[in-house]
XYZ file of C-alpha atoms in Angstrom:
354
model
C -49.502 57.833 22.249
C -50.863 57.354 18.651
C -52.892 59.831 16.851
C -55.439 57.522 15.424
C -56.257 53.668 15.345
C -54.754 53.460 11.670
C -51.211 54.611 12.942
C -51.388 52.138 15.822
C -52.441 49.185 13.497
C -49.863 50.036 10.948
C -47.262 49.975 13.961
C -48.101 46.502 15.227
C -48.928 44.875 12.096
C -46.660 46.646 9.663
C -43.535 44.397 10.380
C -45.621 41.368 10.180
C -46.692 42.065 6.713
C -43.043 42.841 5.559
C -41.963 39.466 7.173
C -44.640 37.682 5.202
C -43.425 39.356 1.946
C -39.793 38.326 2.858
C -41.046 34.701 3.395
C -42.870 34.620 0.040
C -39.847 36.053 -1.786
C -37.625 33.360 -0.067
C -40.023 30.641 -1.133
C -40.030 31.830 -4.869
C -36.261 32.019 -4.541
C -36.024 28.286 -3.278
C -38.252 27.070 -5.956
C -36.065 28.793 -8.643
C -32.907 27.251 -7.156
C -34.628 23.841 -7.206
C -35.195 24.396 -11.042
C -31.402 25.021 -11.745
C -30.264 22.502 -14.370
C -27.476 20.221 -13.287
C -24.979 17.711 -14.885
C -24.221 14.408 -13.223
C -21.046 12.555 -14.104
C -20.322 8.889 -13.428
C -17.736 6.342 -14.715
C -18.364 2.714 -15.280
C -14.922 0.678 -15.699
C -15.158 -2.600 -17.427
C -12.944 -4.326 -14.669
C -12.459 -3.190 -11.110
C -8.616 -3.530 -11.838
C -6.451 -3.116 -14.815
C -3.043 -4.803 -15.420
C -0.008 -2.743 -16.497
C 0.478 -2.915 -20.310
C -3.316 -3.325 -20.860
C -5.952 -0.619 -21.601
C -8.158 1.003 -19.000
C -11.563 0.653 -20.555
C -15.059 1.804 -19.529
C -17.528 4.526 -20.310
C -18.459 7.925 -19.062
C -22.056 8.421 -18.140
C -23.494 12.009 -18.183
C -26.987 12.661 -16.922
C -28.245 16.210 -18.169
C -31.371 17.848 -16.692
C -31.184 20.973 -18.814
C -33.218 21.612 -22.077
C -29.955 21.856 -23.927
C -26.387 22.152 -23.337
C -23.342 23.087 -25.573
C -20.127 21.179 -24.584
C -16.986 23.220 -25.366
C -14.558 20.698 -23.575
C -14.918 17.127 -22.617
C -11.618 15.424 -21.495
C -10.405 12.602 -19.577
C -7.141 12.749 -17.578
C -5.634 9.536 -16.298
C -2.970 10.102 -13.594
C -0.631 7.692 -11.694
C 1.539 8.960 -8.918
C 3.844 7.399 -6.242
C 4.852 9.278 -3.111
C 6.984 8.320 -0.027
C 7.769 10.398 2.962
C 8.397 10.285 6.701
C 10.447 12.266 9.378
C 13.461 10.828 10.852
C 12.810 10.957 14.629
C 16.421 11.041 15.570
C 17.646 13.669 13.185
C 14.331 15.496 12.569
C 15.212 15.423 8.660
C 12.209 15.371 6.334
C 12.381 12.590 3.591
C 10.071 12.765 0.638
C 9.865 11.666 -2.992
C 7.238 11.807 -5.706
C 7.227 10.146 -8.939
C 4.683 10.158 -11.948
C 3.907 6.899 -13.616
C 0.881 7.853 -15.809
C -0.297 11.185 -17.192
C -2.525 10.939 -20.181
C -5.269 13.277 -21.469
C -7.834 12.478 -24.262
C -10.728 14.270 -25.460
C -14.193 12.799 -25.969
C -15.914 15.953 -27.446
C -14.301 15.782 -30.929
C -13.582 18.874 -32.895
C -15.489 21.964 -32.126
C -18.448 22.331 -29.889
C -21.445 19.806 -29.635
C -24.883 20.090 -28.401
C -26.442 17.446 -26.180
C -30.182 17.099 -25.211
C -31.618 16.270 -21.697
C -31.206 12.571 -20.681
C -28.372 9.992 -20.253
C -25.558 9.932 -22.679
C -22.679 7.245 -22.550
C -19.205 7.736 -24.124
C -16.847 4.697 -24.254
C -13.133 5.215 -23.790
C -9.846 3.326 -23.744
C -6.534 4.546 -22.206
C -3.347 2.627 -22.402
C -1.648 1.902 -19.046
C 2.348 1.505 -19.548
C 3.797 -1.617 -18.801
C 6.121 -0.225 -16.092
C 3.288 1.153 -13.963
C 3.695 -0.386 -10.465
C 0.780 -1.806 -8.575
C -1.637 0.415 -6.458
C -0.560 0.600 -2.913
C -1.549 2.503 0.268
C 0.483 2.592 3.495
C 1.659 4.781 6.215
C 5.030 5.739 4.716
C 4.162 5.866 0.901
C 1.366 5.274 -1.640
C 0.970 4.547 -5.303
C -2.454 5.998 -6.580
C -4.255 6.064 -9.985
C -7.168 8.276 -10.800
C -9.462 9.261 -13.676
C -10.606 12.764 -13.732
C -13.575 13.772 -16.050
C -13.838 17.432 -17.020
C -16.973 18.868 -18.813
C -17.164 22.588 -19.863
C -20.342 23.805 -21.298
C -22.074 27.175 -22.031
C -23.250 27.322 -18.571
C -21.711 26.944 -15.141
C -24.593 24.841 -13.874
C -23.911 22.172 -16.536
C -19.956 22.300 -16.160
C -18.565 19.790 -13.914
C -15.186 18.077 -12.816
C -15.164 14.669 -11.000
C -12.342 12.234 -10.212
C -12.451 8.515 -9.839
C -9.983 6.163 -8.480
C -8.918 2.920 -10.184
C -6.513 0.152 -9.190
C -3.455 -1.102 -11.317
C -1.717 -4.507 -10.899
C 1.738 -4.875 -12.258
C 1.551 -7.992 -14.589
C 4.108 -10.372 -14.052
C 4.920 -14.071 -14.802
C 6.902 -16.982 -13.604
C 8.993 -16.625 -16.797
C 10.205 -13.063 -15.555
C 12.283 -14.969 -13.067
C 15.012 -17.691 -13.307
C 13.786 -21.231 -13.693
C 15.058 -22.014 -10.340
C 11.966 -20.350 -8.680
C 10.060 -23.286 -9.788
C 12.165 -25.828 -8.030
C 11.987 -26.998 -4.259
C 13.995 -25.059 -1.793
C 14.681 -25.161 1.824
C 16.578 -23.188 4.389
C 18.128 -24.212 7.832
C 19.123 -22.420 10.879
C 20.396 -23.156 14.383
C 20.135 -21.198 17.579
C 22.746 -21.864 20.351
C 21.303 -20.873 23.725
C 24.579 -20.689 25.509
C 24.453 -18.177 28.495
C 27.816 -17.158 30.280
C 29.638 -20.301 28.822
C 26.769 -22.484 30.150
C 25.415 -24.587 27.371
C 21.675 -24.784 27.476
C 21.212 -26.446 24.130
C 20.394 -25.646 20.669
C 17.157 -25.423 18.446
C 17.620 -26.361 14.891
C 14.986 -25.551 12.224
C 14.369 -26.444 8.641
C 11.451 -25.016 6.393
C 10.914 -26.117 2.800
C 8.511 -25.272 0.016
C 7.735 -27.125 -3.297
C 8.817 -23.846 -5.244
C 9.493 -20.196 -4.597
C 7.147 -18.562 -7.263
C 3.368 -18.516 -6.702
C 0.309 -16.769 -8.185
C -2.089 -14.453 -6.359
C -4.813 -16.641 -4.839
C -2.579 -19.685 -4.570
C -1.719 -21.682 -1.462
C 1.849 -22.271 -0.208
C 2.377 -25.670 1.378
C 5.157 -25.452 3.811
C 6.997 -28.277 5.845
C 8.710 -27.081 8.960
C 11.088 -29.402 10.910
C 12.175 -28.410 14.505
C 14.768 -30.139 16.738
C 14.568 -28.812 20.223
C 17.767 -29.823 22.078
C 16.990 -27.713 25.111
C 15.429 -28.253 28.466
C 12.598 -25.842 27.863
C 9.621 -26.068 25.557
C 9.352 -23.910 22.464
C 5.937 -21.911 22.715
C 4.007 -20.114 20.129
C 5.378 -21.884 17.186
C 3.820 -20.276 14.028
C 4.300 -19.933 10.260
C 3.712 -16.453 8.719
C 3.484 -15.077 5.215
C 5.234 -11.746 5.479
C 5.099 -8.726 3.148
C 8.310 -6.707 3.419
C 7.838 -3.123 1.931
C 10.991 -1.023 1.364
C 10.423 2.706 0.958
C 13.053 5.013 -0.466
C 12.881 8.801 -0.346
C 15.412 11.777 -0.483
C 16.014 14.375 2.277
C 14.314 17.613 1.520
C 17.490 19.734 1.733
C 20.541 17.340 1.405
C 18.880 15.217 -1.243
C 20.462 12.166 0.241
C 18.489 8.878 -0.106
C 17.240 6.941 2.715
C 15.397 3.644 2.913
C 12.807 2.385 5.494
C 11.569 -1.216 6.014
C 8.033 -2.033 7.086
C 6.741 -5.652 7.744
C 3.098 -6.839 7.474
C 1.720 -10.191 8.265
C -0.526 -11.472 5.405
C -1.419 -14.876 6.544
C -0.534 -16.817 9.779
C -0.688 -20.705 10.791
C -0.393 -21.562 14.493
C 1.526 -24.650 15.195
C 1.514 -25.002 18.963
C 4.534 -25.888 20.910
C 7.627 -28.331 20.826
C 8.529 -30.117 23.955
C 12.076 -30.188 25.390
C 14.530 -32.788 23.971
C 11.876 -33.416 21.041
C 12.099 -33.491 17.334
C 8.925 -32.683 15.343
C 7.878 -32.218 11.670
C 4.868 -29.923 10.852
C 3.765 -31.119 7.325
C 1.337 -29.628 4.733
C 1.032 -26.493 6.574
C -0.850 -23.980 4.290
C -0.507 -20.324 3.885
C -2.863 -18.697 1.362
C -1.859 -15.723 -0.790
C -4.765 -13.059 -1.012
C -6.240 -12.581 -4.463
C -5.830 -8.684 -4.093
C -2.367 -8.776 -2.408
C 0.206 -6.701 -4.434
C 2.617 -8.816 -6.330
C 6.494 -8.918 -5.783
C 8.244 -5.757 -7.079
C 12.075 -5.376 -6.872
C 14.176 -2.394 -7.814
C 15.425 -2.809 -11.373
C 18.708 -1.982 -12.872
C 17.602 1.358 -14.054
C 15.693 3.900 -12.004
C 15.007 2.363 -8.651
C 11.367 2.079 -7.487
C 10.505 4.133 -4.435
C 8.247 1.352 -3.084
C 9.742 -2.249 -3.377
C 7.643 -5.318 -2.348
C 8.847 -8.718 -1.389
C 7.606 -11.783 0.543
C 9.030 -14.291 2.962
C 7.628 -17.518 4.683
C 8.776 -17.070 8.344
C 8.908 -19.667 11.181
C 8.921 -18.172 14.823
C 8.971 -19.635 18.264
C 9.435 -18.428 21.732
C 12.098 -17.680 22.979
C 14.082 -16.147 20.143
C 13.690 -18.663 17.150
C 13.197 -17.165 13.733
C 13.886 -18.585 10.282
C 12.641 -17.371 6.987
C 12.452 -18.364 3.290
C 11.875 -15.786 0.418
C 8.986 -16.571 -1.996
C 7.923 -14.566 -5.243
C 4.295 -13.702 -5.817
C 3.197 -13.073 -9.383
C -0.227 -12.005 -11.032
C 0.121 -14.900 -13.604
C 1.705 -18.107 -14.010
C 3.687 -19.322 -16.911
C 3.197 -17.347 -20.288
C 2.221 -20.424 -22.200
C -0.612 -21.117 -19.741
C -4.040 -20.064 -20.898
C -5.483 -16.892 -19.154
C -8.862 -17.188 -17.900
C -11.650 -14.720 -18.048
C -10.710 -13.197 -14.739
C -7.415 -12.253 -16.279
C -5.219 -14.745 -14.411
C -3.404 -17.825 -15.446
C -3.320 -20.924 -13.111
C 0.028 -21.548 -11.370
C 1.787 -24.820 -11.099
C -0.072 -26.613 -8.322
C 1.932 -29.589 -8.376
C 5.624 -28.247 -8.785
C 7.500 -28.110 -12.134
C 5.958 -29.827 -15.116
């Protein structure tokens, strides 16, 4: 089959020598790729949240592993965008709206190109956040998102990079932004008549009251609830709820007709038990806590309506079919004359109006 032993050995061992050569070439190529210079970008914000009307402050951190890099472009782009959208299941119409709240671009490179050496470099920045920016929000039918994009362009693709970092905005609000009546006690009453087919089964009267309507983030709401059960059956699963009502607004894609959608979410809940038949009972000092990171109240203004409006209510519920609610306002700060602490929030009025 083979003319000599040399031909036979080259036939069997020739491909193995070629494979060894390819492996060696791949190893050298892998080592070369490991030595490719890179640029790592990170952003350190001074605060984990920023209030509207304040400055977004922090520093950009660049880690360079190249011998040298010439920066041609070094920009920061702060964006804030709100979106709402859904599909009407009855008409199959698509509703969607998008609105920009923040669009600012600043340069950190200065005029002309600059050379940076290997190592870590830090660049401080400050970007004003408009006072009308709404609070960051995320939900099924809409969102309000803010982001900071860092873009670095150098003389090499290996050291050019773009990276985006989210940040959170809270709409700054005070008790003073609302009528003075929000700092006064308020109560609401309701009565349910359980009459079926002209047969009177009795009535259930409810009354809930609070010391004031306006509260700060992180405060507690003390609620007093009075229930008069004049029926022959017990009221079960009595509870107090702090509810967040979100109203979304969007325009149909083709007709450009606005439609609204309401979504409710339970923020805090307090179980009260049951009320026996023919019994009057008062639930006193029931406490509902407002979370520190809850979005503050936001109503549609007289100008351009907001696409995501937020409101709160304290709601009393009982089975069967008893429901009473009282509106409350949630702000980020208390009164303007109160000192603001290091955490950026002023204390609310804990004991009513001063």
